[in-house]
Protein backbone atom coordinates (compact mmCIF):
# COMPACT_ATOMS: atom_id res chain seq x y z
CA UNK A 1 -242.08 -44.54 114.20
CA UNK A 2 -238.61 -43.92 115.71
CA UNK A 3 -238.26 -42.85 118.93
CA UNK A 4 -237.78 -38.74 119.00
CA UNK A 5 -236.61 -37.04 122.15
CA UNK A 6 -237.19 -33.47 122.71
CA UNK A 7 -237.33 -31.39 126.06
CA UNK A 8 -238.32 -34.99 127.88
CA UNK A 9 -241.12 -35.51 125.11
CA UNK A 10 -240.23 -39.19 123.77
CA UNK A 11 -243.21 -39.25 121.05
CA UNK A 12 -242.35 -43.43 121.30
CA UNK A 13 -242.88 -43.62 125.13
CA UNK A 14 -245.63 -41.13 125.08
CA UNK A 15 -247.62 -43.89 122.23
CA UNK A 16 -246.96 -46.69 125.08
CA UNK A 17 -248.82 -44.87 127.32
CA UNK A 18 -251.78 -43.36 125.28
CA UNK A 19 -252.45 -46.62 123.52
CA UNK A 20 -252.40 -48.82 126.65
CA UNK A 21 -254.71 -46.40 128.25
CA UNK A 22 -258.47 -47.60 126.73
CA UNK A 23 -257.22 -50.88 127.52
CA UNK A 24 -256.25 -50.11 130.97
CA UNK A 25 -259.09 -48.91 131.75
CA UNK A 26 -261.44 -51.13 130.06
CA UNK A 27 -259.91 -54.11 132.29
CA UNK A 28 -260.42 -51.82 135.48
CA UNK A 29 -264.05 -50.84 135.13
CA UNK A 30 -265.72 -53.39 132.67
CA UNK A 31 -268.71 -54.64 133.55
CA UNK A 32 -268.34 -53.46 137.67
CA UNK A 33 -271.33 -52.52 139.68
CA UNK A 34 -272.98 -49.09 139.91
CA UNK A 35 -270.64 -48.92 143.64
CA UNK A 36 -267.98 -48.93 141.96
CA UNK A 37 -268.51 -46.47 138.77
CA UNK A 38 -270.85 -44.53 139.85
CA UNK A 39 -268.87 -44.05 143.39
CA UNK A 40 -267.65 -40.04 143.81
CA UNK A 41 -265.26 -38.45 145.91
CA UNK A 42 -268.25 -35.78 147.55
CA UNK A 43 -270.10 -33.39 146.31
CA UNK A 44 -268.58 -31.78 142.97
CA UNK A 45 -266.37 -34.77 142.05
CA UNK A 46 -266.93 -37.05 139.05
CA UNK A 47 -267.22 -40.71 139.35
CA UNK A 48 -264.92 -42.83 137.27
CA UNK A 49 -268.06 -42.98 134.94
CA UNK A 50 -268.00 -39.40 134.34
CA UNK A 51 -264.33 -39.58 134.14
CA UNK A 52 -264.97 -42.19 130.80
CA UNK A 53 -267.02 -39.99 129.69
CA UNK A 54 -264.88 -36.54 129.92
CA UNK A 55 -261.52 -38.78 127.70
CA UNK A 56 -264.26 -39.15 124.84
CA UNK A 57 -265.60 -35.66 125.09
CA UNK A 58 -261.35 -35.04 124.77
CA UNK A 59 -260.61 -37.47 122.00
CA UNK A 60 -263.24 -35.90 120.18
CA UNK A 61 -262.13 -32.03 120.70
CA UNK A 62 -259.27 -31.52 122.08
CA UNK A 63 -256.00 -33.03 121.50
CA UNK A 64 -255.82 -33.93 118.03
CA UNK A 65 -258.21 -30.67 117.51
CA UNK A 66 -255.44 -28.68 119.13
CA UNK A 67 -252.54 -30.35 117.38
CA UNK A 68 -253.78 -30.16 114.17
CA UNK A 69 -254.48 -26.27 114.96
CA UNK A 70 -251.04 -26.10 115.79
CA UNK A 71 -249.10 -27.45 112.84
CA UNK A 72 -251.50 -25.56 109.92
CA UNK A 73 -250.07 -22.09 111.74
CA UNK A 74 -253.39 -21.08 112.83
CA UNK A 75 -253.09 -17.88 114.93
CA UNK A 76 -256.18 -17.67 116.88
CA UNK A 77 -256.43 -19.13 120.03
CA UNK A 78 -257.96 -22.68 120.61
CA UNK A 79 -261.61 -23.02 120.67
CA UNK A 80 -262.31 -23.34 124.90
CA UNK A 81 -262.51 -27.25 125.88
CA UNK A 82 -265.97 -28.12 128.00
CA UNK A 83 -264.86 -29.86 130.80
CA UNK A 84 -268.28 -30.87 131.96
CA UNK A 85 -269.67 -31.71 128.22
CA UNK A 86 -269.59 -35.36 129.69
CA UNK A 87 -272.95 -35.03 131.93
CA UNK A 88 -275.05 -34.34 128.94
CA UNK A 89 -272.94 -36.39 126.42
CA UNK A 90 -272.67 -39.74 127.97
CA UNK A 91 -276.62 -39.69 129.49
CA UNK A 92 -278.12 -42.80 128.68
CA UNK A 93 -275.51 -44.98 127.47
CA UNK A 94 -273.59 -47.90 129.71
CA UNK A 95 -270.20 -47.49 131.07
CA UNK A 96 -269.47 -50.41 129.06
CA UNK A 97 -270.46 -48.60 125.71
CA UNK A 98 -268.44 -45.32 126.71
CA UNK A 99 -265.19 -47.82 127.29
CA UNK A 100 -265.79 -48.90 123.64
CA UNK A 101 -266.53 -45.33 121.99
CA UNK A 102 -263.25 -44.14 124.36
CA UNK A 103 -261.31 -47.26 122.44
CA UNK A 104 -262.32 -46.04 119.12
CA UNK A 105 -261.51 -42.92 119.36
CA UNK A 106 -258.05 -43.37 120.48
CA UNK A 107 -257.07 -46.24 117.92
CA UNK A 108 -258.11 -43.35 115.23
CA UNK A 109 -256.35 -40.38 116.87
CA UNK A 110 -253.39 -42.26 117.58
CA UNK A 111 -253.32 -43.44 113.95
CA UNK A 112 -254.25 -40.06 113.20
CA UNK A 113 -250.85 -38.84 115.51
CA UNK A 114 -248.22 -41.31 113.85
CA UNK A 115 -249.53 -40.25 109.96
CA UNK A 116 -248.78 -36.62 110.93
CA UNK A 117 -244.64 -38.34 110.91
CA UNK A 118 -243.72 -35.52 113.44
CA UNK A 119 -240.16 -33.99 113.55
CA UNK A 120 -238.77 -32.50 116.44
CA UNK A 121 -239.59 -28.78 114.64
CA UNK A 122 -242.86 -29.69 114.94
CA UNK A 123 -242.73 -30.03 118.24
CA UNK A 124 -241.85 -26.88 118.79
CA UNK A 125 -244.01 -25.18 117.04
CA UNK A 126 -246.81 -23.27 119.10
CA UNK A 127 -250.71 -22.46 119.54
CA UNK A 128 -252.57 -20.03 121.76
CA UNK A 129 -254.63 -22.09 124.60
CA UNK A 130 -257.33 -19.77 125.68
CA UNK A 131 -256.13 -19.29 129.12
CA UNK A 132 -252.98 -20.33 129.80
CA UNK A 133 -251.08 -18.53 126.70
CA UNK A 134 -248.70 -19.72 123.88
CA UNK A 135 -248.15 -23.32 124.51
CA UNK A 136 -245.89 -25.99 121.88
CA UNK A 137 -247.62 -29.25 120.39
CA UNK A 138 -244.76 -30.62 122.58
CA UNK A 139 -246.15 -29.22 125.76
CA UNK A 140 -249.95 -30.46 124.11
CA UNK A 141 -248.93 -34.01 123.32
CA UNK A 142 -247.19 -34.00 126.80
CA UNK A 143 -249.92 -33.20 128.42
CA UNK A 144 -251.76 -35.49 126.70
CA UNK A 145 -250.36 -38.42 128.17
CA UNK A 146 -250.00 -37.05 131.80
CA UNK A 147 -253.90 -35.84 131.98
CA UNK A 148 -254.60 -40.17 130.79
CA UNK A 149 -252.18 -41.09 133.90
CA UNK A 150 -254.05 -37.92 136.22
CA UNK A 151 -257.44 -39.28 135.60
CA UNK A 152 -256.59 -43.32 136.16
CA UNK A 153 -254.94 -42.34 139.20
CA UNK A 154 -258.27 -39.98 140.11
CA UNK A 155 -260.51 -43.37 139.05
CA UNK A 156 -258.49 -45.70 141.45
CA UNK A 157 -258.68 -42.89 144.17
CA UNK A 158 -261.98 -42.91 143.75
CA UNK A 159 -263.02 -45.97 144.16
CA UNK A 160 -260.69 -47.08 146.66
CA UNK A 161 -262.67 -44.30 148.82
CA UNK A 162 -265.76 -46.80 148.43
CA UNK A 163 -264.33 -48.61 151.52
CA UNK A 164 -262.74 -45.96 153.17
CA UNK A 165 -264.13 -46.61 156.89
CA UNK A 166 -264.37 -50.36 155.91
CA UNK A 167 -260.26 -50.68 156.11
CA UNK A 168 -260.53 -49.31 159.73
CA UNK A 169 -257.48 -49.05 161.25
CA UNK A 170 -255.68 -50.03 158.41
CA UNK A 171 -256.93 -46.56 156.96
CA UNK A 172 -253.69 -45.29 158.50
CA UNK A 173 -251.07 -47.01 155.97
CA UNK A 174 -253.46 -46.45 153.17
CA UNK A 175 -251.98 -42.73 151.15
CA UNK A 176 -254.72 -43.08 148.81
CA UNK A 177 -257.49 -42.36 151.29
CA UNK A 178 -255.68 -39.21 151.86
CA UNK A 179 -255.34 -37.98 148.32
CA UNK A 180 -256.79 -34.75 147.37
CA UNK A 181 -260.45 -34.50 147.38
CA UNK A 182 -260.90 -33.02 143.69
């Protein structure tokens, strides 16, 4: 594929990330203990367990879903995307079995991505997100890669946390302690 800049979209550079991703994450959280991947930010906050769990639930319906919707012209808006879907979809099965399904899914949606031989028309072309309005495949694929790089950063967060009053003092040089709670 050759590389195609659009409006800071670089469909090349966005592949690096989105491929490396599964991988990424596979060496972070692989065969851990439950402290680690189970660990949560409070009350309301997913572990990085859940998080595994939430990319399949979105390799499955959203962003190949949604681009797809885009390019065959549909005009209706996109069907809503179930951001808790992972707490009954991933019950029973290992964190190391959700790394694997995650893996799969991306290797076929980014095959899936590169067949669809994208021009830079295409990436301007437009869908209807349920709440937030007319939005381009651009702005989808974008988003694609930034909501991977959001929810590694949220897993690291999260587990550094684990030994938040363990660093002591040191506490005070560490920004990720401080991160938002969410």
């Amino acid at each position: 594929m050759t590389a195609m800049k659009h409006h800071g979209l670089c469909l090349d550079d966005a592949l690096a990330i989105l491929e490396r991703t599964p991988a990424s994450l596979s060496a972070l959280l692989k065969s851990l203990p439950d402290t680690w991947v189970r660990a949560t930010e409070g009350d309301g906050t997913w572990s990085p367990y859940d998080v595994i769990g939430h990319l399949i639930h979105g390799e499955r319906t959203d962003w190949m879903v949604r681009a797809r919707h885009i390019l065959a012209g549909e005009t209706r808006p996109f069907d809503p995307f179930d951001r808790t879907a992972q707490f009954t979809e991933s019950q029973g099965k290992s964190l190391d079995e959700l790394l694997v399904s995650f893996a799969g899914l991306r290797r076929e949606n980014i095959a899936a991505l590169v067949e669809m031989n994208l021009t830079e028309d295409d990436l301007l072309r437009r869908g209807l997100h349920p709440e937030l309005g007319g939005v381009t495949l651009e702005q989808l694929l974008s988003t694609w890669v930034v909501h991977d790089l959001d929810h590694i950063a949220q897993i690291a967060r999260t587990m550094a946390k684990v030994y938040t009053e363990a660093t002591g003092p040191w506490s005070a040089y560490l920004s990720i302690l401080r991160d938002r709670q969410r």
